[in-house]
Amino acid sequence: MSLSYESSGVRYDQLDAFKRACQKAARATAQVLHGHGYAEPATTRGESAYLMEAADHFLAHVEEGLGTKNLVADAVYAATGKCFYREVAIDTVATIVNDLITCGALPISVAMHAAVGDSGWFADEKRTNALVEGFAEGCRTAGAVWGGGETPTLGGVVEPEAIVLAGSAIGKIAPKSLRITGDVKAGDTIVFLASSGVQTNGLTLCRRLAAQLPQGYQTPVGFGDPRSYGEALLAPSVIYVAFVRECQRRGLKLNYVAHVTGHGWRKLMRLDEPFVYEITNVRTPPAVFRFLEQAGPISRREMYATFNQGVGFAAYVSPEKADAVVAAARESGYDAWLAGTVRKEGARKAVVVPSLGLTFEGDTLQVR
Amino acid sequence: MSLSYESSGVRYDQLDAFKRACQKAARATAQVLHGHGYAEPATTRGESAYLMEAADHFLAHVEEGLGTKNLVADAVYAATGKCFYREVAIDTVATIVNDLITCGALPISVAMHAAVGDSGWFADEKRTNALVEGFAEGCRTAGAVWGGGETPTLGGVVEPEAIVLAGSAIGKIAPKSLRITGDVKAGDTIVFLASSGVQTNGLTLCRRLAAQLPQGYQTPVGFGDPRSYGEALLAPSVIYVAFVRECQRRGLKLNYVAHVTGHGWRKLMRLDEPFVYEITNVRTPPAVFRFLEQAGPISRREMYATFNQGVGFAAYVSPEKADAVVAAARESGYDAWLAGTVRKEGARKAVVVPSLGLTFEGDTLQVR
């Protein structure tokens, strides 16, 4: 049987209906902002970060969670004694701040939420030390202070051996002109920044696959990657803050950016306005994705509809600035390349990848 | 057997050790704030809200969770069909913003974190509508915008039928003189603000008691309260934002405030500097606490060491302002009264309640 994300138990339709109900009720609370000297920008709802507008700056607020990736760390720890809680702590910070920067805000403060099912979780000092070190390292990489957090024991809510890793960030855009507004134009160039592997999405499917493999997470990835499947999954996510900051410093305007997470490459058409995003420079995905595709088996289409396939972040820029944006990315430590072009085809919204024979029409992505 | 909070499975010692490790690592990230135009105030770590200082304001950041109170709502819902998710959503906002205001910040934005074990949780529209309405209502009461959130499905991490309710807030103090710094002086008056019941603390113990009762949550509270035990537990928490805001408007300086949560009345000595807090005006606690004490049985000492006993928030003010602070509270909708006095006894830190024969020395509270 071929694996798909729906069959792995995550029902995005029910979740998305709830999210829309939340957004509607949340929007109705916006008038209280005036008493604080802020207003809600017309287009902030549904974006990855919530923005509040003042006379000379925007405040940004993100609440985000790691998902189920730490279950992979738990399984690898139990089987091999290798602790990857430093890595999943970095992932936790990454998932928060990579959402925050999509509006052009730089994170000032990141708070940790670590909820356990049993306070005995904290008795393992190797694991807790790794968690603490990784969270601090993630904050430093993001240029943010670790501004406190919460560590409740939730017996009966969280599974006895498990931990929920999540958190929030405060960011700021100043001057206001640095806001990333989504003013993409036909002819814009798409710049891709590499991921380190699956990062934080598609882990439910990855865990289901592990359960089917005779060697589980110990299965060698192959395709030139010496790591085990589990270790490859647990490579910590790339934090893309320095890229956005460097583009701001160099005066390189980012028309839009996408944090490539759930929904894989379909996230590339996250913008409301309809465009066709044509990806012409497709790299062979990192070994862990080739392993997933073969071992699942998972169809090529499902792979790109679910995973980042080696692309963690995308920037949409005016073509004359594209080379400079790639240079800014590389000089701030990222692997980046010119990946494709945005074009207008009337009301059509789609991501097309001709070299792979893949097309995702707009109706395959509902995230608002 | 007499019930106590330790015996109910929450080990504060392991949690507190982890919290201290987090605080140490978090403190070491503070220098990055300078790049954002902020600095970390010397005394903010260990307080209920994290503060960042700019030239003309403080930003405040809080990450908080509801705890296990929604398990009570689940049990009552299953037994009676009465849905209390509006109430626990208000509780969730309350626990976040009541921590935030302890430094004098008013909440601008509150984000929801709702993590489920199975996305089927969202299929019950009665429950999801109540959750959405309650969260919006809590935000409006707090004078904050509902600024987005996160709703992950975490199979294998969260129990299949459960939901983790948590969130974060951004607040601001401007002008900076409105910061509540903890400059308590001997002779200060302690003002109490009433709670609505257990609010969000001691629920693990409350649930354990329910399991011992033949009628469980359906047991009548008695003591003049017509509600069942479950319904009394699920009275939504009081949100104290309007009290702090009204004191600020009237120029009534609050030297310190305490959100009376975990550790019950021991939280009244949360301030580092040693004082003796003498509570002389003790009201009979609301019926639900008398029920808990009798039905447990739970010792009088344990009751005050664990529960708020009818007191959700305490303010420490100069004696000449105490009547005006009580008036500000009452006129903004709270039940408030003069409760006691702060005095100096050398290095002694303690909460003493002579009329009840209770004394909690400083070593009974370690929360930093």
XYZ file of C-alpha atoms in Angstrom:
736
model
C 0.000 0.000 0.000
C 1.198 3.467 -0.792
C 1.351 5.867 2.141
C -0.298 9.257 2.126
C -0.613 11.985 4.683
C -4.408 11.618 4.978
C -4.042 7.902 5.685
C -1.567 8.698 8.475
C -4.402 10.151 10.550
C -4.125 13.915 10.228
C -7.429 15.335 8.976
C -6.652 18.821 7.742
C -10.287 19.536 6.800
C -11.617 19.441 10.387
C -8.621 21.403 11.608
C -8.981 24.014 8.903
C -12.702 24.489 9.668
C -11.832 25.135 13.320
C -9.048 27.514 12.316
C -11.477 29.506 10.180
C -13.953 29.747 13.084
C -11.111 30.988 15.303
C -10.077 33.581 12.750
C -13.598 34.914 12.432
C -14.035 35.282 16.202
C -10.516 36.634 16.604
C -11.052 39.280 13.924
C -14.035 40.601 15.908
C -11.762 41.403 18.880
C -9.514 43.744 16.880
C -11.056 47.056 17.931
C -9.534 46.808 21.421
C -6.141 47.454 19.800
C -6.943 51.176 19.486
C -6.808 51.573 23.251
C -3.207 50.362 23.108
C -2.157 52.625 20.236
C -2.297 49.844 17.643
C -4.542 48.787 14.776
C -4.976 45.539 12.891
C -3.630 45.682 9.332
C -6.285 44.607 6.810
C -4.319 41.642 5.509
C -2.713 40.088 8.583
C -5.295 37.376 9.421
C -4.391 34.029 7.921
C -0.716 34.897 7.587
C 1.846 32.930 9.617
C 2.401 35.804 12.047
C -0.135 38.185 13.557
C 0.726 41.864 13.100
C -0.287 44.972 15.021
C 0.367 48.381 13.507
C 1.537 51.455 15.427
C 2.619 54.851 14.088
C 6.246 53.838 13.558
C 6.424 50.047 13.857
C 4.586 46.753 13.688
C 4.512 44.279 16.556
C 4.338 40.603 15.560
C 3.042 37.651 17.577
C 3.435 33.946 16.799
C 2.344 30.873 18.738
C 3.647 27.620 17.263
C 4.431 24.029 18.145
C 6.934 21.389 17.134
C 4.378 18.747 16.215
C 5.259 15.102 16.788
C 8.941 15.178 15.873
C 10.066 14.526 19.441
C 8.428 11.080 19.252
C 11.147 10.214 16.741
C 13.759 11.447 19.220
C 12.122 9.320 21.931
C 12.231 6.178 19.773
C 15.858 6.727 18.743
C 16.826 7.459 22.356
C 15.154 4.269 23.558
C 16.825 2.150 20.863
C 20.334 3.630 20.812
C 20.822 5.858 23.860
C 21.562 8.785 21.535
C 19.721 11.862 22.754
C 18.442 14.320 20.144
C 16.652 16.728 22.455
C 19.141 19.484 21.648
C 18.044 19.063 18.030
C 14.291 19.029 18.665
C 14.640 22.098 20.894
C 16.300 23.905 17.974
C 13.440 22.649 15.784
C 10.951 24.148 18.220
C 12.559 27.576 18.057
C 12.899 27.234 14.271
C 9.237 26.513 13.699
C 8.272 29.588 15.730
C 10.725 32.129 14.340
C 10.560 30.912 10.721
C 6.845 31.693 10.810
C 7.481 35.067 12.433
C 9.914 36.305 9.796
C 7.469 35.686 6.943
C 6.025 39.159 7.580
C 9.466 40.774 7.848
C 9.536 40.889 11.644
C 12.705 39.922 13.469
C 12.190 37.921 16.666
C 12.996 39.760 19.894
C 11.805 37.212 22.449
C 10.991 33.499 22.268
C 9.210 31.655 25.092
C 9.227 27.878 25.606
C 6.193 25.737 26.338
C 7.119 22.238 27.526
C 4.157 20.236 28.825
C 4.743 16.717 30.127
C 2.408 13.918 31.103
C 4.478 13.043 34.148
C 6.978 15.242 35.983
C 9.314 12.228 36.024
C 10.178 13.320 32.470
C 12.436 15.927 34.022
C 14.355 13.352 36.084
C 16.524 12.418 33.058
C 19.225 15.088 33.246
C 20.905 14.138 29.971
C 17.649 14.806 28.187
C 16.661 17.943 30.096
C 20.147 19.431 29.678
C 19.984 18.791 25.927
C 16.555 20.410 25.765
C 17.719 23.488 27.670
C 20.941 23.839 25.642
C 19.154 23.414 22.318
C 16.484 25.956 23.132
C 19.102 28.535 24.133
C 21.138 27.754 20.993
C 18.052 28.186 18.819
C 17.304 31.547 20.408
C 20.878 32.754 19.868
C 20.782 31.660 16.212
C 17.492 33.521 15.836
C 18.935 36.628 17.492
C 16.204 36.476 20.125
C 16.239 36.394 23.888
C 14.807 33.316 25.580
C 12.066 35.167 27.413
C 10.734 32.654 29.895
C 8.180 29.938 29.426
C 5.941 27.372 30.973
C 6.528 23.731 31.980
C 3.295 22.174 33.223
C 2.658 18.569 34.226
C -0.558 17.447 32.537
C -1.351 13.905 33.618
C -4.317 12.559 31.653
C -3.859 15.177 28.914
C -0.320 14.487 27.713
C 0.783 10.845 27.289
C 2.788 9.645 30.329
C 6.157 9.399 28.532
C 5.664 12.360 26.197
C 6.349 16.078 26.058
C 4.583 18.789 24.052
C 7.158 21.257 22.749
C 5.857 24.606 21.616
C 6.223 28.289 22.288
C 5.705 31.822 21.147
C 7.608 34.797 19.861
C 7.362 38.559 19.883
C 8.835 40.369 16.917
C 8.983 43.861 15.546
C 9.166 45.542 12.153
C 10.793 48.974 12.272
C 10.790 50.952 10.085
C 7.406 49.864 8.801
C 8.645 49.800 5.208
C 10.427 46.516 6.008
C 7.113 44.694 6.214
C 6.796 41.840 3.717
C 3.387 42.515 2.242
C 2.958 39.972 -0.526
C 3.172 42.458 -3.409
C 4.343 39.775 -5.798
C 4.303 40.734 -9.484
C 4.311 38.646 -12.637
C 7.923 38.114 -13.604
C 9.233 37.894 -10.035
C 11.998 35.410 -9.397
C 11.623 32.624 -6.847
C 14.696 32.036 -4.673
C 14.930 28.789 -2.689
C 16.857 28.275 0.549
C 17.867 24.734 1.423
C 16.407 22.780 4.311
C 18.356 20.326 6.478
C 15.915 17.460 5.836
C 12.272 17.038 6.750
C 12.663 19.783 9.409
C 9.322 19.793 11.276
C 6.735 18.588 8.777
C 5.388 15.258 7.664
C 6.638 13.546 10.821
C 3.390 11.640 11.392
C 3.895 9.974 8.023
C 7.607 9.400 8.755
C 6.746 7.688 12.032
C 4.196 5.474 10.342
C 6.810 4.408 7.835
C 9.287 3.601 10.634
C 6.722 1.243 12.131
C 6.612 -0.682 8.830
C 10.382 -1.087 8.475
C 11.998 -4.210 9.970
C 14.879 -2.084 11.315
C 12.690 0.923 12.078
C 14.669 4.127 12.648
C 17.900 2.097 12.461
C 17.397 1.489 8.746
C 20.285 3.044 6.784
C 19.140 5.958 4.626
C 21.511 5.085 1.790
C 21.705 7.279 -1.345
C 25.152 8.333 -0.109
C 23.914 9.355 3.359
C 25.743 7.373 6.087
C 23.135 8.107 8.741
C 20.271 5.982 9.973
C 16.728 6.995 9.034
C 16.093 8.242 12.577
C 19.239 10.366 12.707
C 18.522 11.865 9.293
C 15.007 12.818 10.388
C 16.446 14.462 13.507
C 18.802 16.889 11.779
C 17.815 20.213 13.367
C 15.840 22.641 11.248
C 17.473 25.601 9.590
C 16.599 28.948 11.193
C 16.138 31.514 8.410
C 16.180 34.701 10.509
C 19.673 35.788 9.422
C 18.602 35.646 5.768
C 15.707 38.065 6.260
C 17.829 40.314 8.480
C 20.655 40.413 5.917
C 18.272 41.290 3.069
C 16.887 44.117 5.225
C 20.415 45.375 5.951
C 21.289 45.363 2.263
C 18.048 47.073 1.233
C 16.927 44.035 -0.758
C 13.153 44.051 -0.735
C 11.469 40.656 -0.343
C 8.066 40.838 -2.044
C 6.910 37.674 -0.303
C 8.412 34.698 1.476
C 7.034 31.251 2.282
C 8.106 28.986 5.127
C 7.771 25.588 3.427
C 6.072 23.459 6.102
C 2.838 21.424 6.109
C 1.449 20.930 2.585
C 5.010 20.821 1.158
C 5.499 22.732 -2.068
C 1.800 23.611 -2.164
C 2.797 26.228 0.450
C 4.567 28.093 -2.339
C 1.146 29.427 -3.445
C 0.134 30.585 0.021
C -0.503 34.149 -1.180
C -4.181 35.052 -1.746
C -3.668 36.654 -5.145
C -3.619 34.055 -7.931
C -0.304 33.425 -9.672
C 1.326 30.471 -11.339
C 4.622 29.578 -9.688
C 6.839 27.724 -12.124
C 9.814 25.925 -10.620
C 12.419 25.362 -13.297
C 15.571 24.695 -11.297
C 14.784 21.538 -9.351
C 17.539 19.973 -7.294
C 17.603 16.303 -6.494
C 16.125 16.162 -2.988
C 18.381 15.147 -0.064
C 18.807 11.430 0.550
C 16.216 11.186 3.325
C 13.464 12.167 0.864
C 14.596 9.634 -1.714
C 14.601 7.042 1.038
C 11.046 8.008 2.073
C 9.780 7.900 -1.504
C 11.242 4.453 -2.115
C 10.580 2.862 1.274
C 6.972 4.087 1.612
C 6.443 3.767 -1.219
C 5.176 7.332 -1.476
C 4.257 8.755 -4.859
C 6.356 11.564 -6.259
C 3.293 13.823 -6.176
C 2.569 12.990 -2.517
C 6.211 13.660 -1.624
C 6.080 17.218 -3.003
C 2.583 17.769 -1.599
C 3.739 16.830 1.917
C 7.468 17.401 2.421
C 9.765 20.338 1.786
C 11.942 18.158 -0.505
C 15.081 20.066 0.431
C 13.543 23.543 0.262
C 12.841 25.128 3.643
C 12.174 28.715 2.686
C 11.272 30.562 -0.500
C 11.612 34.252 -1.340
C 9.852 36.051 -4.191
C 11.823 39.040 -5.458
C 12.073 41.392 -8.424
C 14.200 39.699 -11.080
C 16.860 42.427 -11.049
C 17.464 41.783 -7.337
C 17.459 38.001 -7.507
C 21.222 37.499 -7.765
C 21.816 39.906 -4.902
C 19.279 38.053 -2.733
C 21.021 34.744 -3.438
C 24.339 36.380 -2.517
C 22.874 37.773 0.720
C 21.634 34.302 1.611
C 24.945 32.603 0.866
C 26.980 35.214 2.700
C 24.807 34.802 5.781
C 25.384 31.054 5.778
C 22.590 29.569 3.687
C 22.560 27.368 0.616
C 20.374 29.292 -1.850
C 19.626 29.279 -5.554
C 17.431 30.756 -8.297
C 14.545 28.312 -8.566
C 11.843 29.667 -10.814
C 9.495 32.413 -11.891
C 6.082 33.822 -11.022
C 3.671 34.417 -13.877
C 0.080 35.558 -14.312
C -2.511 33.309 -15.947
C -5.745 35.118 -15.155
C -7.417 33.672 -12.069
C -5.348 30.505 -12.052
C -3.348 29.696 -8.930
C -0.920 26.820 -9.230
C 2.541 25.479 -8.524
C 3.985 23.806 -11.625
C 7.188 21.791 -11.806
C 7.557 20.832 -15.505
C 10.733 18.770 -15.110
C 8.896 16.501 -12.634
C 5.581 16.565 -14.496
C 3.893 17.949 -11.344
C 1.115 20.518 -11.110
C -0.695 21.555 -7.926
C -3.731 23.697 -8.610
C -4.925 26.225 -6.039
C -7.775 24.051 -4.784
C -5.220 21.597 -3.314
C -4.265 24.168 -0.662
C -6.707 25.567 1.899
C -4.914 27.098 4.831
C -6.901 30.254 5.592
C -6.379 8.902 53.938
C -5.941 12.619 53.800
C -5.214 14.047 50.348
C -2.277 16.287 49.624
C -0.953 17.853 46.467
C 2.295 15.838 46.518
C 0.332 12.606 46.759
C -1.721 13.624 43.732
C 1.331 13.139 41.531
C 2.709 16.599 40.838
C 6.372 16.744 41.870
C 7.233 20.414 42.110
C 10.872 19.691 43.046
C 11.813 18.154 39.676
C 9.876 20.810 37.815
C 11.479 23.611 39.792
C 14.985 22.234 39.126
C 14.254 22.217 35.397
C 12.825 25.728 35.580
C 15.989 26.963 37.270
C 18.144 25.362 34.540
C 15.989 27.082 31.918
C 16.314 30.429 33.649
C 20.091 30.152 33.815
C 20.401 29.312 30.109
C 17.781 31.881 29.178
C 19.560 34.638 31.096
C 22.696 34.002 29.019
C 20.815 34.918 25.823
C 19.903 38.415 27.025
C 22.656 40.354 25.234
C 20.956 39.871 21.854
C 18.292 42.301 23.055
C 20.603 45.254 22.458
C 20.454 44.693 18.698
C 16.685 45.214 18.950
C 16.880 48.364 21.076
C 15.965 46.564 24.293
C 17.711 45.432 27.454
C 16.819 42.921 30.127
C 15.874 44.534 33.455
C 17.957 43.130 36.312
C 15.005 41.743 38.219
C 12.698 40.274 35.573
C 13.821 36.617 35.605
C 11.677 34.495 37.868
C 8.762 36.908 37.731
C 5.484 35.779 36.145
C 6.052 37.864 33.015
C 9.274 38.455 31.112
C 10.094 42.122 30.549
C 12.219 43.888 27.945
C 13.177 47.509 28.505
C 13.330 50.187 25.785
C 13.891 53.923 26.142
C 10.219 54.743 26.695
C 8.421 51.446 27.375
C 8.671 47.849 28.485
C 7.506 44.941 26.358
C 6.149 41.935 28.280
C 5.940 38.309 27.173
C 4.042 35.474 28.844
C 3.596 31.845 27.832
C 1.108 29.971 30.015
C -1.176 26.957 30.046
C -4.496 26.014 31.557
C -3.268 22.888 33.286
C -5.647 19.941 33.610
C -8.885 21.808 34.260
C -10.391 20.805 30.910
C -10.377 17.162 32.091
C -13.046 18.242 34.566
C -15.027 19.785 31.712
C -14.612 16.541 29.738
C -15.919 14.430 32.616
C -18.892 16.717 33.266
C -19.680 16.839 29.540
C -19.613 13.040 29.297
C -21.840 12.618 32.352
C -24.375 15.409 31.826
C -24.056 16.765 28.277
C -23.351 20.224 29.717
C -20.449 21.777 27.846
C -18.078 24.030 29.806
C -15.571 24.746 27.060
C -16.578 28.405 26.990
C -15.570 28.509 30.651
C -12.235 26.718 30.268
C -11.379 28.937 27.300
C -11.919 31.980 29.538
C -9.744 30.243 32.148
C -7.009 29.839 29.569
C -6.994 33.538 28.739
C -7.202 34.362 32.457
C -4.175 32.315 33.415
C -2.117 34.044 30.705
C -3.174 37.654 31.270
C -3.317 37.467 35.069
C 0.359 36.528 35.006
C 1.132 39.308 32.543
C -0.373 42.106 34.623
C 1.741 41.258 37.676
C 4.485 43.485 36.253
C 2.062 46.297 35.384
C 1.812 45.425 31.681
C -1.563 45.467 29.978
C -2.157 42.704 27.440
C -2.276 43.799 23.800
C -2.446 40.434 22.072
C -3.290 36.908 23.246
C -2.640 33.818 21.100
C -4.297 30.420 21.586
C -2.521 27.088 21.597
C -4.918 24.144 21.315
C -3.184 20.804 20.743
C -5.294 17.667 20.368
C -4.440 13.989 20.284
C -6.874 13.333 17.451
C -8.301 15.824 14.965
C -11.699 14.206 15.584
C -11.783 16.456 18.670
C -12.806 19.280 16.371
C -15.751 17.339 14.931
C -17.934 18.237 17.960
C -19.250 21.642 16.933
C -20.967 22.387 20.233
C -17.634 22.042 21.979
C -15.527 23.839 19.380
C -18.017 26.727 19.197
C -17.910 27.076 22.986
C -14.103 27.056 22.925
C -13.966 29.730 20.219
C -16.603 31.933 21.904
C -14.958 31.650 25.317
C -11.523 32.505 24.033
C -12.852 35.594 22.255
C -14.826 36.590 25.362
C -11.725 36.216 27.527
C -9.712 38.395 25.168
C -12.399 41.110 25.174
C -12.551 41.064 28.990
C -8.765 41.364 29.063
C -8.842 44.264 26.594
C -6.604 42.277 24.248
C -6.889 41.256 20.639
C -7.017 37.536 19.882
C -3.855 37.482 17.807
C -3.884 34.095 16.127
C -2.699 30.774 17.432
C -1.863 27.189 16.727
C -4.013 24.024 16.666
C -1.835 20.955 16.060
C -2.875 17.320 16.067
C -0.356 15.396 18.156
C -1.211 11.708 18.092
C 1.015 9.792 20.507
C 1.863 12.968 22.436
C -1.553 14.196 23.573
C -4.071 11.617 24.841
C -6.585 10.652 22.110
C -9.608 12.353 23.734
C -7.761 15.310 25.225
C -6.778 18.862 24.358
C -3.909 20.968 25.695
C -5.094 24.537 26.161
C -2.422 27.176 26.462
C -1.231 30.356 24.860
C 0.819 33.485 25.068
C 0.454 37.210 25.442
C 2.278 40.344 24.461
C 1.930 43.311 26.770
C 3.353 46.756 27.178
C 4.095 49.161 30.007
C 4.096 52.797 28.929
C 5.072 55.071 30.510
C 7.756 53.023 32.241
C 6.813 54.431 35.632
C 3.760 52.131 35.614
C 5.961 49.084 36.082
C 5.180 47.133 39.237
C 8.623 46.622 40.699
C 8.081 44.972 44.043
C 9.116 47.947 46.155
C 7.059 46.765 49.099
C 7.712 48.530 52.391
C 7.019 47.531 55.961
C 3.579 48.866 56.842
C 2.101 48.319 53.376
C -1.493 47.169 53.231
C -2.494 43.933 51.511
C -5.649 44.177 49.396
C -7.375 40.961 48.308
C -9.515 40.498 45.198
C -12.002 37.639 45.212
C -11.688 34.581 43.017
C -14.616 32.729 41.454
C -13.604 29.374 42.958
C -10.550 27.196 42.399
C -9.899 29.054 39.096
C -6.990 27.157 37.493
C -5.018 25.665 40.365
C -5.159 22.484 42.375
C -7.211 20.718 39.686
C -5.141 17.534 39.811
C -6.094 17.179 43.454
C -9.716 18.078 42.685
C -9.875 15.372 40.024
C -8.415 12.811 42.362
C -11.085 13.643 44.910
C -13.827 13.271 42.269
C -12.595 9.749 41.581
C -13.130 8.893 45.273
C -16.675 10.239 45.492
C -19.558 7.848 44.777
C -21.334 10.581 42.771
C -18.121 12.054 41.381
C -18.573 15.515 39.888
C -22.349 15.184 40.404
C -21.931 15.417 44.187
C -23.758 18.497 45.498
C -21.355 21.101 46.904
C -23.680 22.080 49.708
C -22.741 24.851 52.163
C -25.469 26.932 50.488
C -24.149 26.396 46.959
C -26.790 24.754 44.726
C -24.279 23.588 42.120
C -22.684 20.208 41.670
C -19.001 19.809 42.519
C -18.099 19.719 38.804
C -20.053 22.865 37.963
C -18.558 24.737 40.918
C -15.047 23.770 39.809
C -15.821 25.010 36.291
C -16.811 28.565 37.194
C -14.600 30.614 34.862
C -11.651 32.429 36.386
C -11.760 36.117 37.140
C -9.639 38.232 34.765
C -7.960 40.984 36.815
C -6.761 43.207 33.976
C -9.379 45.932 34.542
C -8.247 46.282 38.174
C -4.635 47.018 37.237
C -5.731 49.310 34.403
C -8.083 51.248 36.688
C -5.379 51.723 39.342
C -3.049 53.027 36.617
C -5.743 55.441 35.397
C -6.303 56.763 38.899
C -2.598 57.109 39.633
C -2.765 54.516 42.399
C 0.651 52.905 42.605
C 0.685 49.160 43.187
C 3.934 48.291 44.967
C 3.523 44.610 44.180
C 0.793 42.206 43.160
C 0.504 38.431 43.357
C -1.600 36.188 41.131
C -2.651 33.543 43.662
C -2.176 30.293 41.727
C -0.139 27.143 42.422
C 1.118 27.042 46.055
C -2.042 28.826 47.226
C -1.489 31.524 49.829
C 2.233 30.726 49.900
C 2.298 32.739 46.659
C 1.657 35.839 48.767
C 5.380 35.813 49.686
C 6.593 35.478 46.090
C 8.749 38.610 46.374
C 12.481 37.949 46.903
C 12.913 40.450 49.746
C 11.934 38.940 53.078
C 8.786 40.251 54.738
C 6.153 38.831 57.017
C 2.696 39.042 55.457
C 0.040 39.021 58.161
C -3.489 38.323 56.989
C -5.915 39.641 59.562
C -9.158 39.892 57.615
C -9.935 36.321 56.602
C -13.206 35.639 54.875
C -14.880 32.268 55.038
C -13.821 30.606 51.777
C -16.469 29.935 49.102
C -18.479 26.725 49.451
C -16.415 24.701 46.981
C -13.361 25.013 49.238
C -15.309 23.954 52.325
C -16.583 20.994 50.348
C -13.018 20.052 49.285
C -11.721 20.345 52.853
C -14.465 18.133 54.249
C -14.753 15.601 51.439
C -10.998 15.036 50.968
C -10.486 15.280 53.834
C -7.799 17.884 53.235
C -6.164 19.590 56.172
C -6.771 23.280 56.694
C -3.061 23.913 56.226
C -2.984 21.956 52.942
C -6.038 23.852 51.702
C -4.324 27.232 52.126
C -1.007 25.856 50.822
C -2.652 24.632 47.606
C -5.813 26.583 46.774
C -6.592 30.285 46.490
C -9.345 29.909 49.116
C -11.413 32.664 47.548
C -8.544 35.064 46.906
C -7.415 35.244 43.278
C -5.240 38.323 43.308
C -3.440 40.367 45.953
C -2.121 43.915 45.796
C 0.410 45.464 48.177
C -0.011 49.210 48.520
C 0.936 52.124 50.739
C -1.532 52.254 53.621
C -2.765 55.742 52.737
C -3.811 54.488 49.295
C -5.420 51.247 50.429
C -9.008 52.490 50.588
C -8.686 54.104 47.179
C -7.321 50.851 45.717
C -10.257 48.922 47.150
C -12.614 51.527 45.655
C -10.889 51.271 42.249
C -11.308 47.508 42.349
C -14.973 47.654 43.325
C -15.803 50.317 40.764
C -14.214 48.217 38.016
C -16.329 45.228 38.963
C -14.331 43.273 41.520
C -15.054 42.130 45.045
C -12.114 43.496 47.060
C -11.211 44.128 50.679
C -8.438 45.178 53.065
C -6.874 41.890 54.133
C -3.708 42.495 56.090
C -0.355 44.141 56.557
C 3.273 43.687 55.556
C 5.875 43.906 58.296
C 9.623 43.471 58.648
C 11.096 40.830 60.950
C 14.757 40.820 59.909
C 15.451 38.044 57.393
C 12.223 36.196 58.073
C 9.897 35.546 55.167
C 6.488 34.165 56.043
C 2.754 34.303 55.516
C 0.917 34.264 58.841
C -2.820 33.931 59.370
C -3.334 34.211 63.137
C -7.107 33.669 63.135
C -6.569 30.284 61.441
C -3.431 29.385 63.388
C -1.505 29.070 60.111
C 2.075 30.046 59.362
C 3.951 29.355 56.135
C 7.659 30.085 56.417
C 9.665 31.111 53.342
C 11.216 27.683 52.860
C 7.787 26.273 51.947
C 7.864 28.223 48.661
C 10.506 27.720 45.975
C 9.317 29.053 42.661
C 12.395 30.724 41.195
